Amino acid sequence: MITLTFHQSHLSIVRFPQTSLPDFTLITGPNGAGKSHLLQAIYQGLIKTDVAPEQNAGDLSRIRLFDWSTMIPQDTGFFSSENIRQERQNLYSQYTNLKLNHGWLEPARNIIRDYGLSDEYLSEPGRVASLSDIDLASLLGDIEKVAALRQGLIPQLNQFEHNVLSNLSVDMREQLRAVSASTKRPISALLERDILSPAIPTWGQNDLFQQNFAKLFVAYRDLLLANNLAEYRASKGNEATFLTEQEFIEKHGPAPWDFVNEFVRDAGLDFSINSPVLDEYTQFQPMLTKRSTGVPVAFSALSSGEKVLMSFAFCVYYSNDRRQLSVQPKVLLLDEIDAPLHPSMSKNVIDTITKTLIGTFGIKVIATTHSPSTVALAPEESIFTMIPGQSGLHKSSKASALNILTVGVPTISISYDGRRQVFVESPTDAQVYDSLYKLIKPKIVSDRSLEFVATGTRTSGGGDVNTGCDNVKRIVEDLSSAGNISVFGLLDWDGKNRPTDRISVLAFGSRNGIENVVFDPLLIAITICRGFPAERHQIGATGEFSYFELATYTKEQFLPLVTTVCEKIFLSAASETIVSKYVNGLELEIDARCATTDDHELEGMILRAFPFLNSISKNQAGKLLDHVINLVLADGVGFMPMEVMDVMVELLERPAHS
């Protein structure tokens, strides 16, 4: 809960009854009701909140205010290894200055003098605290004195630490703590080599809706490169300590550029972010690339809606990757940030607000909107209205709020047969089918288009819940019975599902599921030849050839590769074959087990047969599937199995009325 209390007038807000609101409050109402003025008054501290009572205008630490024009992912420009080195040097200079010039260590030194310890401990009192009881007893000559010394010394060193941290910036404060944690030394005992060590990461901080990826990426690259160089030196017989790949990931986390791109993709955005050069200490500038075209795009060149969605994608990312310190306000005010968004994106925004901003970070959120779709998708308890001429906020039902937003709009019934909503079993399936449809769409002549909608939801850990074919059937039946003629369903065959007038089945009667289609042995063979030239011999591919030469292979050239792939996967020769047809007209006989093996088990069998493909999957289900679609098929859509095109055409050509 958050309580608002009127303190001073602001524009149209001249009075405001004290009001308690839920953690997420969505305010709607007609133009001129004062919604924006209310948010401005809260931001400026003219209407007080109980969670940030000291708020004043311009204070960004407690309350933040965004509208769609200010929620912009910033381009932070170039960043280099030299920047990090200079930051460490600046931290050491600041630390040394605070340590030497303020007398904060004198109380600790006085205690050390009283116990007769040598001058080396007077210059570095923190070293005494780092000594074991046995070593300290040896210096004091009496084990009984150890506890008394610590009892007097530790509070003085803690006070010194408090004084130092209080006089450093947030970035420096967190870096000094990181050095202390990494070296297992108290801050009072840190040495020059500790603070300047390149082996201790300096991730920096971020704003929840912005990005500071340049520093994060360069810091990770530098750690990775230093570790790789140490491994190389060790391989040459030199004395060097390094981490294995798994140890490195356990200590420093996965590559942040891969992590960021995963969340951007999950947000449904057609962009990827670049990564720094990994084998040299060069400067780096984050840039976006539009995945569908390969064209670089500056952050500032994103559309208004893309900027908002990208900002929310970054927010979800930062909730999962805590390497950088997130600067989190206590209250977040969002003034019509959904204005430039397509209505279908409202659910993404609301999910991020409720699950990430509130659920993960504990931030109170007050938002305004004129979007009926946002109101319709928001939790019932969150909806409030403002009415011109009436002070304060008024609790409202969804129906009443929607009536306010649609007053004056005639009641009409629209059936737009051009775009068809196709419900599928899970968010993962929706993403897969959407990617496949975008690839094959140019080869299909139709005035209609398909939009794939998940019946379940994706958890913060990446899993899917409330999924399944029964959900698809129920939702399609309910919506079509209610008069929606543009909804259809798409299921895997799974050896049992049958098509109906509104339900299509992928590869009905021939392949078990989507994995059996995408993991066609031809596509696995191309994946190996394309991405792992050194492993081509494992499937019988010999000689040097480019990917473009591979794309011109004939049936006779592909067949032995495909046969070997199948034998490696199933550990035996095929006893039965089926004909696999592809969009480019190619036809190959493949092991029938490729089509009938449980679709979820098939990926594991492929990875066991070709362990080097684990560098793609990284032990995460679905990674290999994404790779085949977004890289292999994106470069050669002609190799797509015909079952994909057939079901897309079927969905587009189905009659709207059953």
XYZ file of C-alpha atoms in Angstrom:
658
model
C 0.000 0.000 0.000
C 0.971 3.642 -0.492
C -0.743 6.610 1.179
C -1.036 10.033 -0.504
C -1.478 13.200 1.593
C -2.129 16.689 0.199
C 0.577 19.231 1.121
C 0.411 22.045 -1.437
C -1.546 22.982 -4.586
C -0.194 22.215 -8.050
C -1.996 23.502 -11.173
C -5.458 21.862 -11.209
C -4.794 19.893 -8.007
C -6.006 22.357 -5.343
C -7.282 19.786 -2.845
C -6.814 16.051 -2.485
C -8.309 13.826 0.245
C -5.858 11.476 1.926
C -5.956 8.224 -0.023
C -4.471 4.760 0.420
C -3.694 2.966 -2.832
C -2.550 -0.552 -3.783
C 1.067 -1.164 -4.819
C -0.035 -0.860 -8.458
C -2.528 1.887 -9.198
C -3.832 2.528 -12.716
C -5.601 5.879 -13.101
C -7.837 6.698 -16.040
C -10.408 9.330 -16.859
C -11.277 11.935 -19.500
C -8.829 14.585 -20.680
C -8.594 17.501 -18.264
C -9.298 15.433 -15.160
C -5.828 16.229 -13.751
C -4.077 12.862 -14.020
C -0.744 14.277 -15.219
C -0.956 17.135 -12.703
C -1.400 14.575 -9.916
C 1.734 12.668 -10.921
C 3.693 15.932 -11.175
C 2.514 16.948 -7.694
C 3.650 13.613 -6.236
C 7.019 13.872 -7.994
C 7.587 17.408 -6.691
C 6.659 16.433 -3.123
C 3.545 18.623 -3.130
C 1.462 15.531 -2.481
C 3.377 13.466 0.061
C 3.731 9.691 0.121
C 4.323 7.622 3.223
C 7.037 5.577 1.457
C 9.056 8.642 0.362
C 7.971 11.473 2.705
C 11.149 13.542 2.140
C 10.651 13.817 -1.633
C 11.483 17.190 -3.203
C 11.377 18.333 -6.824
C 14.292 16.933 -8.804
C 15.112 14.173 -6.314
C 15.522 11.094 -8.516
C 16.546 8.711 -5.755
C 13.095 8.284 -4.203
C 10.475 9.018 -6.869
C 10.856 8.867 -10.656
C 8.447 10.214 -13.278
C 8.399 8.965 -16.873
C 6.168 9.480 -19.878
C 6.546 7.768 -23.251
C 8.818 10.547 -24.551
C 11.297 10.327 -21.648
C 11.456 6.541 -21.295
C 14.337 6.273 -23.760
C 17.183 3.731 -23.617
C 20.252 5.973 -23.653
C 23.322 5.473 -25.833
C 26.173 5.712 -23.323
C 28.819 5.949 -26.050
C 32.216 4.266 -26.147
C 33.775 2.596 -23.131
C 37.217 1.018 -22.868
C 39.485 -0.991 -20.614
C 41.384 2.229 -19.928
C 38.190 3.716 -18.450
C 38.029 0.845 -15.979
C 41.728 1.177 -15.102
C 41.236 4.899 -14.497
C 38.194 4.229 -12.304
C 40.253 1.864 -10.155
C 43.047 4.423 -9.918
C 40.563 7.133 -8.898
C 39.086 4.833 -6.260
C 42.525 4.108 -4.839
C 43.359 7.827 -4.727
C 40.079 8.644 -2.959
C 40.501 5.774 -0.516
C 44.102 6.751 0.273
C 43.141 10.387 0.787
C 40.337 9.489 3.195
C 42.584 7.038 5.003
C 45.523 9.406 5.504
C 44.087 12.887 5.882
C 41.157 12.692 8.310
C 42.544 11.044 11.424
C 39.800 8.401 11.348
C 42.292 5.634 12.173
C 43.820 7.388 15.204
C 41.465 5.791 17.778
C 42.444 2.371 16.389
C 46.141 3.298 16.452
C 45.874 4.378 20.090
C 44.531 0.949 21.018
C 47.362 -0.743 19.099
C 49.931 1.441 20.897
C 48.417 0.510 24.252
C 49.050 -3.156 23.455
C 52.626 -2.476 22.328
C 52.339 -3.735 18.747
C 55.029 -2.760 16.220
C 54.966 0.223 13.837
C 53.915 -1.878 10.833
C 50.529 -2.350 12.531
C 50.317 1.323 13.443
C 50.548 2.256 9.763
C 47.942 -0.364 8.790
C 45.635 -0.972 11.793
C 43.308 -3.044 9.642
C 45.977 -5.740 9.399
C 45.516 -6.510 13.087
C 41.864 -7.399 12.544
C 42.890 -9.778 9.732
C 45.203 -11.806 11.983
C 44.081 -15.134 13.388
C 43.730 -15.493 17.151
C 46.872 -17.657 17.249
C 48.968 -15.105 15.330
C 47.607 -12.253 17.417
C 48.316 -14.140 20.662
C 51.883 -14.689 19.448
C 52.331 -10.934 18.984
C 50.721 -10.061 22.316
C 52.397 -12.846 24.264
C 49.143 -13.625 26.033
C 46.068 -15.382 24.606
C 43.912 -13.690 27.247
C 44.550 -10.271 25.670
C 43.223 -11.230 22.214
C 39.513 -10.882 23.001
C 40.012 -7.582 24.827
C 42.030 -6.142 21.940
C 39.421 -7.142 19.401
C 36.610 -5.791 21.586
C 38.204 -2.349 21.580
C 39.616 -2.348 18.039
C 36.763 -3.699 15.898
C 34.254 -0.877 16.695
C 36.912 1.713 15.782
C 37.651 -0.005 12.464
C 33.914 -0.301 11.763
C 33.563 3.439 12.370
C 36.468 4.068 9.983
C 34.742 1.943 7.339
C 31.488 3.845 7.838
C 33.285 7.191 7.467
C 35.047 6.097 4.268
C 31.935 4.683 2.606
C 29.869 7.736 3.540
C 32.316 9.962 1.669
C 32.424 7.945 -1.566
C 30.061 7.960 -4.541
C 27.648 5.037 -4.903
C 29.803 3.480 -7.648
C 33.010 3.743 -5.608
C 31.273 2.510 -2.477
C 30.046 -0.652 -4.190
C 33.400 -1.275 -5.872
C 35.258 -0.980 -2.552
C 32.831 -3.444 -0.990
C 33.380 -5.800 -3.940
C 37.154 -5.619 -3.443
C 36.750 -6.319 0.273
C 34.497 -9.318 -0.409
C 36.797 -10.709 -3.106
C 40.007 -10.376 -1.065
C 38.303 -11.353 2.213
C 39.963 -8.362 3.863
C 38.130 -5.653 5.836
C 38.018 -2.282 4.090
C 40.475 -0.897 6.636
C 43.061 -3.508 5.576
C 42.854 -3.099 1.781
C 46.132 -2.554 -0.037
C 46.997 -0.838 -3.310
C 47.300 -4.143 -5.157
C 43.809 -5.152 -3.969
C 42.056 -2.040 -5.259
C 43.984 -1.881 -8.557
C 43.677 -5.603 -9.313
C 42.097 -6.238 -12.753
C 40.934 -9.645 -11.510
C 38.164 -8.066 -9.419
C 35.231 -7.028 -11.634
C 33.859 -3.505 -11.708
C 30.347 -3.849 -13.077
C 29.061 -0.339 -12.333
C 25.451 0.645 -11.772
C 22.358 1.037 -13.922
C 19.015 2.745 -14.042
C 16.132 0.274 -14.175
C 14.895 1.609 -17.504
C 18.189 2.655 -19.064
C 21.326 0.766 -19.980
C 24.952 0.919 -18.969
C 25.938 -2.090 -21.015
C 29.200 -0.622 -22.318
C 30.839 -0.833 -18.898
C 29.263 -4.182 -18.023
C 30.278 -5.787 -21.323
C 33.838 -4.405 -21.305
C 34.371 -5.455 -17.676
C 33.234 -9.000 -18.481
C 35.317 -9.110 -21.681
C 38.435 -7.984 -19.805
C 37.970 -10.679 -17.154
C 37.388 -13.318 -19.830
C 40.385 -12.221 -21.894
C 42.682 -12.119 -18.849
C 41.547 -15.627 -17.897
C 42.097 -16.915 -21.444
C 45.590 -15.403 -21.517
C 46.388 -17.058 -18.187
C 45.180 -20.383 -19.566
C 47.384 -19.909 -22.643
C 50.428 -19.114 -20.486
C 49.788 -22.218 -18.400
C 49.584 -24.314 -21.582
C 53.085 -23.077 -22.462
C 54.475 -24.270 -19.159
C 54.425 -20.913 -17.404
C 53.127 -20.493 -13.873
C 49.609 -19.092 -14.208
C 46.281 -19.618 -12.469
C 43.094 -19.689 -14.509
C 39.468 -20.799 -14.256
C 37.866 -23.445 -16.439
C 34.950 -22.285 -18.566
C 32.454 -23.682 -16.061
C 34.310 -22.173 -13.078
C 34.440 -18.807 -14.823
C 30.682 -18.816 -15.435
C 29.987 -19.902 -11.850
C 32.111 -17.025 -10.523
C 31.260 -14.232 -12.949
C 27.984 -15.365 -14.537
C 27.174 -15.971 -18.219
C 28.201 -13.545 -20.936
C 25.947 -10.516 -20.330
C 25.406 -9.862 -24.063
C 23.846 -13.326 -24.452
C 21.731 -12.724 -21.349
C 20.508 -9.322 -22.589
C 19.632 -10.647 -26.042
C 17.612 -13.458 -24.492
C 15.392 -10.982 -22.637
C 15.081 -8.645 -25.638
C 13.987 -11.607 -27.760
C 11.543 -12.819 -25.097
C 9.985 -9.335 -25.122
C 9.128 -9.895 -28.791
C 11.524 -7.210 -30.040
C 13.220 -7.686 -33.398
C 16.619 -6.509 -32.150
C 19.881 -7.861 -30.819
C 22.697 -6.029 -29.068
C 26.320 -6.391 -30.125
C 29.206 -7.656 -28.029
C 32.786 -6.373 -27.705
C 35.736 -7.934 -29.528
C 36.738 -10.786 -27.243
C 40.419 -11.233 -28.110
C 41.732 -7.696 -27.654
C 41.327 -4.758 -25.255
C 39.517 -2.438 -27.688
C 36.905 0.168 -26.850
C 33.262 -0.757 -27.274
C 29.964 0.994 -27.989
C 26.628 -0.826 -27.594
C 24.585 -0.884 -30.795
C 21.348 -2.555 -31.770
C 20.834 -4.600 -34.927
C 17.423 -5.328 -36.401
C 17.462 -9.105 -36.594
C 15.114 -9.410 -39.554
C 17.190 -7.120 -41.777
C 20.661 -7.081 -40.221
C 20.631 -3.267 -40.250
C 22.361 -1.483 -37.306
C 20.021 0.818 -35.358
C 21.040 3.452 -32.808
C 19.082 3.486 -29.550
C 17.904 7.001 -30.406
C 16.457 5.785 -33.726
C 13.970 3.373 -32.157
C 10.298 4.159 -32.658
C 8.375 5.565 -29.697
C 6.771 2.209 -28.970
C 10.057 0.325 -29.374
C 11.743 2.665 -26.888
C 9.115 1.908 -24.258
C 9.206 -1.846 -24.865
C 13.017 -1.895 -24.933
C 13.095 0.000 -21.632
C 10.775 -2.549 -20.039
C 12.847 -5.415 -21.476
C 15.940 -3.901 -19.815
C 14.003 -3.671 -16.561
C 13.198 -7.393 -16.666
C 16.837 -8.132 -17.534
C 18.168 -6.184 -14.557
C 15.808 -8.063 -12.265
C 17.526 -11.285 -13.309
C 21.149 -10.147 -13.640
C 22.262 -8.457 -10.419
C 25.914 -7.874 -11.364
C 25.286 -4.164 -11.771
C 23.846 -2.139 -8.907
C 20.322 -1.087 -9.854
C 19.289 2.425 -8.857
C 15.753 1.791 -7.639
C 13.258 4.476 -6.666
C 10.656 3.813 -4.007
C 7.833 5.133 -6.192
C 7.554 5.044 -9.978
C 5.127 7.379 -11.768
C 4.253 6.431 -15.363
C 2.286 9.015 -17.335
C 0.613 7.354 -20.340
C 3.710 5.369 -21.273
C 1.404 3.038 -23.245
C 0.296 5.836 -25.601
C 2.557 4.777 -28.534
C 2.046 1.041 -28.019
C -0.053 -1.366 -30.030
C -2.894 -2.568 -27.752
C -1.502 -6.125 -27.820
C 1.586 -4.882 -25.963
C -0.396 -3.706 -22.933
C -0.137 -7.134 -21.313
C 3.682 -7.063 -21.565
C 3.787 -3.702 -19.791
C 1.374 -4.733 -17.036
C 3.207 -8.034 -16.475
C 6.519 -6.189 -16.101
C 4.975 -3.717 -13.654
C 3.317 -6.335 -11.461
C 5.907 -9.127 -11.612
C 9.187 -7.226 -11.866
C 8.826 -3.657 -10.596
C 6.507 -4.582 -7.740
C 7.108 -8.315 -7.261
C 10.911 -8.293 -7.557
C 11.987 -4.760 -6.682
C 9.181 -3.785 -4.276
C 8.547 -0.456 -6.039
C 5.155 1.267 -5.743
C 3.795 2.135 -9.200
C 1.169 4.750 -10.084
C 0.337 4.916 -13.793
C -2.124 6.830 -15.946
C -3.685 5.637 -19.195
C -6.253 6.384 -21.877
C -5.942 2.884 -23.348
C -9.006 0.626 -23.013
C -6.812 -2.450 -23.577
C -4.534 -1.491 -20.673
C -7.552 -1.038 -18.394
C -9.074 -4.320 -19.572
C -5.883 -6.267 -18.800
C -5.028 -4.594 -15.478
C -5.916 -6.196 -12.122
C -9.411 -5.151 -11.025
C -8.162 -3.805 -7.690
C -5.689 -1.449 -9.386
C -8.205 0.647 -11.340
C -9.062 4.187 -10.188
C -10.586 7.146 -12.021
C -10.234 10.924 -11.883
C -13.256 13.011 -12.774
C -13.123 16.716 -13.777
C -14.451 18.939 -10.997
C -14.179 16.234 -8.345
C -11.162 16.024 -6.053
C -9.219 12.863 -5.387
C -9.252 9.387 -6.862
C -12.279 7.132 -7.100
C -12.152 3.324 -7.034
C -13.695 1.982 -10.204
C -14.635 -1.299 -11.788
C -13.218 -2.212 -15.178
C -16.621 -1.809 -16.782
C -17.097 1.711 -15.419
C -13.575 2.761 -16.391
C -14.029 1.394 -19.905
C -17.322 3.243 -20.227
C -15.512 6.501 -19.403
C -12.864 5.806 -22.045
C -15.354 4.857 -24.755
C -18.064 7.452 -24.119
C -19.232 8.932 -27.396
C -17.906 6.001 -29.407
C -20.701 4.152 -31.254
C -21.161 0.508 -30.381
C -20.039 -1.367 -33.479
C -19.153 -4.931 -34.285
C -16.035 -5.496 -36.332
C -14.959 -8.771 -37.866
C -11.587 -8.299 -39.485
C -10.896 -11.485 -41.429
C -7.451 -10.248 -42.559
C -5.554 -11.072 -39.345
C -6.088 -14.444 -37.753
C -5.231 -15.171 -34.139
C -3.800 -18.667 -33.818
C -3.667 -19.998 -30.259
C -0.810 -22.398 -29.505
C 0.156 -24.454 -26.478
C 2.812 -22.261 -24.818
C 4.791 -18.986 -25.026
C 7.698 -21.005 -26.435
C 5.495 -22.398 -29.213
C 4.167 -18.905 -29.989
C 7.708 -17.597 -30.401
C 8.762 -20.573 -32.548
C 5.752 -20.399 -34.866
C 6.013 -16.637 -35.185
C 9.662 -16.973 -36.260
C 8.846 -19.736 -38.754
C 5.910 -17.779 -40.171
C 8.019 -14.660 -40.718
C 10.549 -16.752 -42.650
C 8.026 -18.535 -44.855
C 5.529 -15.668 -45.301
C 7.208 -14.206 -48.449
C 6.650 -17.551 -50.198
C 2.905 -17.619 -49.433
C 0.396 -15.633 -51.483
C -2.413 -14.520 -49.158
C -4.260 -11.345 -48.202
C -4.435 -12.619 -44.643
C -1.803 -12.786 -41.923
C -1.290 -14.922 -38.823
C -0.669 -13.845 -35.244
C 0.356 -16.612 -32.825
C -0.951 -16.286 -29.273
C 0.186 -18.340 -26.266
C -2.423 -19.861 -23.965
C -0.042 -20.072 -20.996
C 2.503 -17.695 -19.483
C 6.273 -17.687 -19.092
C 7.760 -17.625 -15.595
C 10.720 -15.426 -14.589
C 12.887 -18.548 -14.752
C 12.022 -19.128 -18.396
C 9.518 -21.989 -17.937
C 5.979 -22.172 -19.337
C 2.899 -22.655 -17.122
C -0.846 -23.151 -17.743
C -0.096 -24.630 -21.151
C -1.350 -27.581 -23.205
C -3.628 -28.676 -26.012
C -6.738 -28.739 -23.800
C -6.280 -25.028 -23.063
C -5.987 -24.297 -26.790
C -9.164 -26.222 -27.594
C -11.118 -24.599 -24.761
C -10.076 -21.020 -25.560
C -10.726 -21.386 -29.294
C -14.114 -22.963 -28.604
C -15.098 -20.242 -26.103
C -14.042 -17.367 -28.360
C -15.563 -18.767 -31.541
C -18.819 -19.569 -29.719
C -18.903 -15.928 -28.591
C -18.805 -14.803 -32.215
C -15.090 -14.300 -32.848
C -14.579 -15.754 -36.308
C -10.868 -14.964 -36.624
C -9.546 -17.360 -33.945
C -7.990 -20.744 -34.658
C -5.741 -23.213 -32.869
C -2.550 -25.057 -33.776
C -1.409 -28.224 -31.996
C 1.383 -30.768 -32.259
C 0.197 -34.155 -33.526
C 1.635 -36.047 -30.512
C 0.293 -39.226 -32.095
C -3.270 -38.419 -31.029
C -4.507 -34.908 -31.862
C -6.828 -34.531 -34.845
C -7.735 -31.408 -36.835
C -11.216 -29.878 -36.527
C -12.926 -26.973 -38.244
C -10.923 -24.525 -36.095
C -7.934 -26.584 -34.947
C -4.999 -27.363 -37.234
C -2.411 -30.022 -36.408
C 1.210 -29.614 -37.467
C 2.475 -32.571 -39.538
C -0.729 -34.526 -38.804
C -0.079 -38.244 -39.103
C 3.601 -37.821 -39.964
C 5.700 -36.050 -37.275
C 5.180 -36.044 -33.525
C 5.733 -32.328 -32.819
C 7.464 -29.085 -33.709
C 10.883 -30.390 -32.547
C 10.575 -33.342 -34.952
C 10.081 -30.846 -37.777
C 12.792 -28.319 -36.878
C 15.281 -31.037 -35.862
C 14.943 -32.690 -39.272
C 18.270 -34.512 -39.847
C 19.007 -32.359 -42.899
C 18.833 -29.229 -40.737
C 21.062 -30.854 -38.098
C 23.583 -31.734 -40.826
C 23.556 -28.152 -42.127
C 23.904 -26.805 -38.573
C 27.051 -28.904 -38.096
C 28.569 -28.070 -41.495
C 27.748 -24.384 -41.142
C 28.862 -23.734 -37.582
C 31.392 -26.486 -36.800
C 33.726 -27.042 -39.782
C 36.167 -29.020 -37.618
C 33.409 -31.539 -36.780
C 32.095 -32.120 -40.325
C 33.963 -35.411 -40.542
C 31.665 -36.843 -37.860
C 28.808 -36.933 -40.370
C 30.937 -37.966 -43.348
C 31.430 -34.523 -44.884
C 34.911 -34.291 -46.405
C 36.946 -31.571 -48.081
C 36.722 -27.817 -47.805
C 33.449 -26.166 -48.829
C 31.575 -22.987 -47.973
C 28.044 -22.742 -46.672
C 26.943 -21.350 -50.026
C 28.410 -24.391 -51.789
C 26.591 -26.613 -49.305
C 23.318 -24.879 -50.201
C 23.695 -26.105 -53.811
C 24.126 -29.784 -52.879
C 21.953 -32.328 -54.661
C 19.895 -35.125 -53.140
C 22.755 -37.560 -53.788
C 25.208 -35.329 -51.901
C 22.908 -34.674 -48.924
C 21.638 -38.246 -48.437
C 24.829 -39.797 -46.955
C 25.178 -36.863 -44.528
C 21.566 -37.216 -43.389
C 21.883 -40.990 -43.046
C 24.984 -40.621 -40.855
C 23.248 -38.007 -38.672
C 20.353 -40.421 -38.066
C 22.651 -43.354 -37.270
C 24.603 -41.228 -34.775
C 21.405 -40.071 -33.045
C 19.717 -43.489 -32.808
C 22.919 -45.599 -32.560
C 21.719 -47.959 -35.287
C 20.777 -48.027 -38.954
C 17.204 -47.229 -39.969
C 14.789 -50.142 -40.207
C 12.115 -47.910 -41.726
C 12.332 -44.651 -43.664
C 9.942 -41.866 -44.621
C 10.203 -39.209 -47.309
C 10.954 -35.713 -46.006
C 9.994 -32.915 -48.392
C 11.399 -29.394 -48.283
C 10.211 -26.016 -49.534
C 12.914 -25.884 -52.245
C 11.609 -29.130 -53.803
C 14.280 -31.392 -52.323
C 13.116 -34.829 -51.139
C 15.154 -37.139 -48.890
C 14.545 -40.507 -47.258
C 15.149 -40.181 -43.519
C 14.950 -42.544 -40.558
C 11.293 -42.810 -39.499
C 12.379 -42.499 -35.866
C 13.175 -38.817 -36.548
C 9.439 -38.275 -36.954
C 8.068 -40.487 -34.183
C 10.537 -40.056 -31.291
C 9.091 -37.999 -28.440
C 9.673 -34.404 -29.506
C 11.086 -33.353 -26.127
C 13.493 -36.329 -25.943
C 14.813 -35.778 -29.462
C 16.863 -32.695 -28.553
C 18.651 -34.586 -25.775
C 19.480 -37.454 -28.147
C 20.935 -35.009 -30.683
C 23.109 -33.334 -28.040
C 24.389 -36.700 -26.800
C 25.267 -37.700 -30.370
C 27.005 -34.398 -31.102
C 28.233 -32.966 -27.759
C 29.826 -29.933 -29.431
C 26.301 -28.625 -30.086
C 26.096 -27.985 -26.335
C 28.029 -24.789 -27.050
C 24.773 -23.612 -28.670
C 22.277 -25.048 -26.191
C 24.295 -24.130 -23.055
C 22.168 -26.700 -21.175
C 19.029 -24.660 -21.835
C 16.050 -26.273 -23.538
C 15.012 -24.483 -26.705
C 18.364 -22.829 -27.468
C 19.243 -25.298 -30.228
C 15.737 -24.966 -31.675
C 16.115 -21.170 -31.798
C 19.536 -21.523 -33.434
C 18.237 -23.753 -36.225
C 15.343 -21.391 -36.942
C 17.024 -18.011 -36.572
C 20.358 -18.855 -38.210
C 20.141 -22.002 -40.343
C 16.626 -21.534 -41.729
C 16.978 -17.754 -41.848
C 19.903 -18.248 -44.251
C 18.229 -21.047 -46.199
C 14.453 -21.022 -45.886
C 14.296 -23.464 -48.811
C 15.430 -26.215 -46.440
C 12.332 -25.757 -44.264
C 10.280 -28.968 -44.107
C 7.068 -28.668 -46.128
C 4.920 -29.460 -43.084
C 5.532 -25.897 -41.853
C 4.394 -24.259 -45.084
C 1.450 -26.648 -45.393
C 0.025 -25.812 -41.959
C 0.553 -22.054 -42.445
C -1.305 -22.172 -45.774
C -4.047 -24.260 -44.162
C -4.543 -21.694 -41.382
C -4.623 -18.815 -43.869
C -7.114 -20.510 -46.196
C -9.508 -21.970 -43.636
C -13.026 -20.524 -43.973
C -13.833 -18.024 -41.242
C -17.326 -19.431 -40.630
C -17.596 -22.980 -39.433
